Coordinates of C-alpha atoms in Angstrom, one line a residue:
Chain A
M242 CA 105.7 122.8 60.9
A243 CA 107.3 121.5 64.6
V244 CA 105.6 120.8 67.6
Q245 CA 105.8 124.3 69.9
S246 CA 104.7 123.8 73.6
L247 CA 103.6 120.5 76.0
F248 CA 101.8 121.1 79.0
V249 CA 100.6 118.2 81.2
V250 CA 98.0 119.3 83.5
N251 CA 96.7 117.2 86.5
K252 CA 92.9 116.1 87.2
A253 CA 92.9 119.4 89.1
G254 CA 93.8 121.7 86.8
G255 CA 96.8 122.0 88.0
L256 CA 100.4 122.7 86.0
M257 CA 102.8 119.5 86.3
F258 CA 105.2 120.4 83.6
Q259 CA 105.4 122.7 80.4
R260 CA 108.5 123.2 77.8
T261 CA 108.4 125.0 74.5
Y262 CA 110.5 123.3 71.9
G263 CA 109.5 125.6 68.8
E264 CA 111.7 128.9 68.3
T265 CA 108.6 130.6 67.3
A266 CA 106.4 130.3 70.7
P267 CA 105.4 133.1 72.5
R268 CA 107.6 133.2 76.0
L269 CA 105.1 133.6 78.5
T270 CA 105.5 134.1 83.0
P271 CA 105.5 130.9 84.5
N272 CA 102.2 132.6 86.3
D273 CA 100.7 132.6 82.7
Y274 CA 101.3 129.1 81.8
L275 CA 99.4 128.3 85.3
H276 CA 96.5 130.1 84.2
L277 CA 96.4 128.7 80.9
A278 CA 96.4 124.8 82.0
S279 CA 93.8 125.0 84.7
T280 CA 91.8 127.5 81.5
F281 CA 92.0 124.7 79.3
H282 CA 91.0 122.5 82.0
G283 CA 88.0 124.1 82.8
M284 CA 87.5 124.3 79.0
Q285 CA 87.5 120.5 78.9
L286 CA 85.1 119.4 81.3
L287 CA 82.9 122.4 80.1
V288 CA 82.6 120.8 75.9
Q289 CA 82.1 117.5 77.9
E290 CA 78.7 119.6 79.2
L291 CA 77.6 120.7 76.1
S292 CA 77.9 117.2 74.1
P293 CA 74.8 117.3 72.5
S294 CA 74.8 113.2 72.1
P295 CA 75.4 111.2 75.3
L296 CA 79.4 109.8 75.6
P297 CA 80.6 106.3 74.7
K298 CA 79.2 104.3 77.6
S299 CA 82.2 103.9 79.7
I300 CA 82.2 103.6 83.4
T301 CA 85.6 104.5 83.7
A302 CA 86.9 108.0 82.9
P303 CA 85.1 110.9 80.8
T304 CA 85.8 109.7 77.3
G305 CA 84.6 113.1 75.5
G306 CA 86.9 116.5 75.5
I307 CA 88.4 118.5 73.4
R308 CA 91.3 116.0 71.2
A309 CA 92.3 118.6 68.5
L310 CA 91.7 122.0 68.0
E311 CA 92.8 124.2 64.8
T312 CA 93.0 127.9 64.3
P313 CA 94.7 129.8 61.4
S314 CA 97.6 129.9 63.0
L315 CA 98.0 127.0 65.6
S316 CA 97.0 123.3 65.8
L317 CA 96.4 121.9 69.2
A318 CA 95.9 118.5 70.4
A319 CA 94.9 116.8 73.6
L320 CA 95.2 113.7 75.0
T321 CA 93.0 112.8 78.6
S322 CA 94.2 109.9 80.3
P323 CA 91.5 107.5 81.5
T324 CA 93.0 108.6 85.3
G325 CA 92.4 112.1 84.4
V326 CA 96.3 113.5 83.4
Q327 CA 95.7 115.8 80.5
F328 CA 98.5 116.5 78.1
F329 CA 98.0 118.8 75.5
V330 CA 100.5 120.4 72.6
T331 CA 100.7 123.7 70.5
A332 CA 102.0 123.3 67.6
D333 CA 102.2 125.1 64.0
V334 CA 99.0 124.8 61.8
A335 CA 98.8 121.8 60.1
T336 CA 101.5 119.3 62.1
E337 CA 100.2 116.2 61.6
R338 CA 100.6 112.7 64.1
L339 CA 100.4 115.2 67.0
G340 CA 97.7 112.4 68.6
A341 CA 100.8 110.1 68.1
L342 CA 103.1 112.4 69.4
L343 CA 100.5 112.9 72.6
A344 CA 100.6 108.4 73.2
E345 CA 104.6 108.4 73.0
V346 CA 104.8 111.1 75.8
Y347 CA 101.9 109.2 78.1
R348 CA 104.1 106.3 77.8
V349 CA 107.2 107.6 78.7
Y350 CA 105.2 109.3 81.6
S351 CA 103.9 105.7 82.7
D352 CA 107.7 105.1 82.5
V353 CA 109.6 107.6 84.0
V354 CA 107.6 109.6 86.0
M355 CA 105.0 106.8 87.4
K356 CA 107.6 104.3 88.2
N357 CA 109.9 106.7 89.9
P358 CA 109.3 106.1 93.5
F359 CA 110.8 109.5 95.0
Y360 CA 108.1 111.3 92.6
V361 CA 104.5 112.4 94.2
L362 CA 101.7 111.9 92.3
D363 CA 99.8 114.9 91.1
M364 CA 102.9 117.1 91.9
P365 CA 105.3 119.0 89.0
I366 CA 107.3 116.7 87.2
R367 CA 111.1 117.5 88.0
C368 CA 112.9 114.7 86.7
E369 CA 115.6 115.0 84.6
R370 CA 115.1 111.9 82.8
W371 CA 111.8 112.9 82.2
E372 CA 113.0 115.8 80.5
S373 CA 115.6 114.4 77.7
A374 CA 112.7 111.5 77.5
V375 CA 110.1 114.4 76.2
R376 CA 112.6 116.3 74.3
G377 CA 113.6 113.3 72.4
V378 CA 110.0 112.0 71.5
V379 CA 109.8 116.3 70.3
E380 CA 113.0 115.4 68.2
R381 CA 111.6 112.0 66.8
H382 CA 108.3 113.7 65.6
A383 CA 110.6 116.7 64.0
R384 CA 112.1 114.4 61.9
L385 CA 109.1 111.8 60.8
S386 CA 107.6 115.0 59.9
G387 CA 110.2 116.4 58.4
Chain B
M81 CA 85.5 92.8 72.8
S82 CA 85.3 88.8 73.2
K83 CA 87.4 87.1 75.8
A84 CA 89.7 85.5 73.1
S85 CA 90.7 89.1 71.3
L86 CA 91.2 89.9 75.1
S87 CA 93.3 87.9 75.4
K88 CA 95.6 88.3 72.5
L89 CA 95.7 92.0 73.9
G90 CA 97.2 90.0 76.5
D91 CA 99.5 88.0 75.0
A92 CA 100.7 91.3 72.8
A93 CA 101.1 93.8 75.7
F94 CA 103.3 91.2 77.7
E95 CA 105.6 90.6 74.4
R96 CA 105.8 94.4 74.7
T97 CA 106.9 95.0 78.1
D98 CA 110.2 94.7 79.3
K99 CA 111.1 91.9 81.3
V100 CA 112.9 90.7 84.4
S101 CA 113.4 87.6 85.8
A102 CA 111.1 85.6 87.6
E103 CA 113.6 84.4 90.4
L104 CA 115.4 87.5 91.0
L105 CA 111.1 88.9 91.6
A106 CA 110.2 85.9 93.6
L107 CA 113.2 86.2 95.8
T108 CA 113.0 90.0 96.4
Y109 CA 109.4 89.5 96.8
G110 CA 110.3 86.5 99.3
S111 CA 112.9 87.8 101.6
F112 CA 110.9 91.5 101.9
V113 CA 107.6 89.3 103.0
R114 CA 110.1 87.5 105.2
Q115 CA 111.3 91.2 106.8
L116 CA 108.1 92.0 107.3
L117 CA 107.0 89.2 109.2
I118 CA 110.2 89.9 111.3
D119 CA 109.2 93.8 111.8
Y120 CA 106.0 92.9 112.4
E121 CA 104.9 89.6 113.7
D122 CA 101.4 90.0 113.7
A123 CA 100.0 87.7 110.2
E124 CA 97.2 90.7 110.4
E125 CA 99.8 93.4 110.1
V126 CA 102.0 91.7 107.6
N127 CA 98.8 91.5 105.2
A128 CA 97.9 95.0 105.6
Q129 CA 101.1 96.4 105.0
L130 CA 101.2 94.2 101.9
A131 CA 98.1 95.0 100.6
K132 CA 99.1 99.3 101.5
M133 CA 102.3 98.6 99.2
G134 CA 100.5 97.0 96.7
Y135 CA 98.2 99.9 96.3
N136 CA 101.0 102.7 96.4
I137 CA 102.0 100.4 93.3
G138 CA 98.6 100.1 91.3
V139 CA 97.7 104.1 91.4
R140 CA 101.4 104.5 90.0
L141 CA 101.0 100.8 87.5
V142 CA 97.6 101.8 86.1
D143 CA 98.8 104.5 83.7
D144 CA 101.8 102.3 82.4
F145 CA 98.5 99.4 81.9
L146 CA 96.3 102.5 79.9
A147 CA 99.4 103.6 78.3
K148 CA 100.3 100.3 76.8
S149 CA 97.9 98.0 76.6
N150 CA 95.8 99.3 73.8
A151 CA 92.4 97.8 76.5
P152 CA 89.4 98.9 75.0
P153 CA 87.1 101.2 77.5
C154 CA 84.9 98.9 79.9
A155 CA 81.1 100.1 79.3
S156 CA 80.7 97.6 82.4
F157 CA 81.7 96.1 85.7
A158 CA 82.2 93.0 83.6
D159 CA 84.4 94.6 81.2
T160 CA 86.8 95.4 83.8
A161 CA 86.7 92.1 85.6
D162 CA 87.8 90.4 82.0
I163 CA 90.3 93.1 81.2
V164 CA 92.3 93.0 84.2
A165 CA 92.4 89.1 84.3
K166 CA 92.7 88.7 80.6
V167 CA 94.9 92.0 80.0
A168 CA 96.6 93.4 83.0
F169 CA 97.3 89.6 84.8
K170 CA 99.1 88.3 81.6
M171 CA 100.9 92.1 80.7
F172 CA 102.3 92.1 84.6
L173 CA 102.6 88.5 85.8
G174 CA 102.7 86.7 82.6
V175 CA 99.9 84.3 83.3
P176 CA 96.4 85.1 82.7
A177 CA 93.1 85.2 85.6
L178 CA 89.8 83.3 85.0
V179 CA 87.2 85.2 86.1
G180 CA 83.9 83.2 87.9
S181 CA 81.8 82.8 90.6
W182 CA 79.6 86.5 90.3
S183 CA 77.6 87.1 92.5
S184 CA 73.9 87.6 91.7
D185 CA 74.2 91.5 91.5
R186 CA 76.9 90.9 89.5
R187 CA 78.9 93.6 91.5
T188 CA 81.4 90.8 92.9
F189 CA 83.4 88.4 90.8
S190 CA 86.5 86.0 91.2
L191 CA 90.0 86.2 89.4
V192 CA 91.1 82.7 89.7
F193 CA 94.7 81.4 88.7
T194 CA 96.8 78.4 89.8
D195 CA 100.7 80.1 88.9
N196 CA 101.8 82.4 91.1
P197 CA 105.1 84.0 89.8
L198 CA 105.4 85.3 93.7
A199 CA 105.5 82.5 95.2
E200 CA 107.2 80.1 93.1
F201 CA 110.0 78.7 95.6
T202 CA 107.3 79.4 99.0
E203 CA 106.5 77.2 101.5
L204 CA 104.4 79.0 103.8
P205 CA 105.4 77.6 107.7
E206 CA 102.5 76.9 109.9
K207 CA 103.6 79.4 112.1
W208 CA 102.4 81.9 109.7
G209 CA 99.2 80.4 108.1
G210 CA 97.3 83.4 108.9
V211 CA 99.4 85.3 106.1
W212 CA 98.3 85.9 102.7
Y213 CA 101.2 85.4 100.9
S214 CA 100.5 87.2 98.0
N215 CA 98.2 90.1 99.3
V216 CA 100.3 92.7 97.5
L217 CA 98.1 91.7 94.0
C218 CA 94.7 93.0 96.0
G219 CA 96.1 96.3 96.9
V220 CA 97.7 96.8 93.5
I221 CA 93.7 95.9 92.1
K222 CA 92.6 98.2 94.5
G223 CA 94.7 101.2 94.1
A224 CA 94.8 100.9 90.2
L225 CA 90.9 100.6 89.8
E226 CA 90.5 103.4 92.5
M227 CA 92.7 105.9 89.7
V228 CA 89.8 105.1 86.8
Q229 CA 87.4 105.8 89.4
M230 CA 86.1 102.4 90.6
E231 CA 86.1 101.7 94.4
V232 CA 86.8 97.8 94.9
D233 CA 87.6 95.4 97.9
A234 CA 90.1 93.1 96.9
R235 CA 90.8 89.9 98.8
F236 CA 92.3 87.1 98.9
V237 CA 90.0 83.7 99.7
R238 CA 92.0 80.5 98.6
C239 CA 95.9 80.9 98.2
T240 CA 98.2 77.4 96.8
L241 CA 100.6 77.9 99.9
R242 CA 97.6 77.3 102.1
G243 CA 97.2 74.2 100.4
E244 CA 94.1 74.7 98.1
D245 CA 94.5 73.7 94.4
L246 CA 94.3 77.3 93.2
N247 CA 94.8 81.1 93.8
E248 CA 91.5 83.0 94.6
I249 CA 91.0 86.8 94.9
R250 CA 87.0 88.2 95.3
V251 CA 86.6 91.5 93.8
T252 CA 83.4 94.0 95.2
L253 CA 82.7 97.2 93.6
L254 CA 81.6 99.3 96.3
Q255 CA 80.9 102.5 94.1
V256 CA 81.9 104.2 90.8
L257 CA 83.6 107.3 92.0
Q258 CA 82.2 110.4 90.6
E259 CA 84.7 113.4 89.8
K260 CA 82.6 115.3 88.1
P261 CA 82.5 118.9 89.7
P262 CA 79.6 120.4 90.8
V263 CA 77.6 122.2 88.8
D264 CA 76.2 125.0 91.0
D265 CA 79.4 126.1 92.3
E266 CA 78.2 129.7 93.5

């Protein structure tokens, strides 16, 4: 049971970051990942439109949207920050603590990406400290989930 | 969420964050404002530059706040005011602020605080009486709230460096930005 792929998508649906950590995850072309990211972003908007009851009252960002998705062979967890950045992760089915993993990734993002003065908002994240910090989070998650 | 529990959230968030020396911050900020005064030689222009820099800080810092503060979502602008004052001010400046002086339409409020870590050692010379020394804070508030879809105007109206007994920032909600895409996109 392991984390396979991590995606970070900006509020316009553009892919900011994608890495594959699992050994069994399918390898796609960079273009495919771009498509995947923007499709998922569109799906998030769609499910919010489909919500049968009004979303919890909030004057800030949308609080609805997909948080978890299960198929017979995959678990997916998503976290949308109130600023509209979306983090989602694919993992082996029934992998636990994916929500906590994403919260940790968001904390790392707020530290090493947003506080890097040379990072331009909403652009792809190319930053060594972020790469290694995220890898650290994924490895810690693997250890904790045994 | 009650104001007391928000204060607790603020205290907890402050405990968790990495600290820098207050003196380093005060001195860095001070030399920075001085350099701006030398470069621009105009109080109004310096105020604008400080606000602009604050804005750029705010749009980045807001994610730090959201990821680490555990603050609940805001159901109203009044909630936002309380969270900025009790949680955000405490978390980033170490001092909480008070919310007061709501306008009758509930779109404008004041953030009031007495201790200002940015201005700890500062005495403003008469020549620069028009400078809002800590104007960077207004920019941070504006930038941060804009990222969560609230366009606000924030400006200092009182400052202890001008001989007043407290600092007051007036915050006005201009509009709640809608980020939803249009349904008919054909």
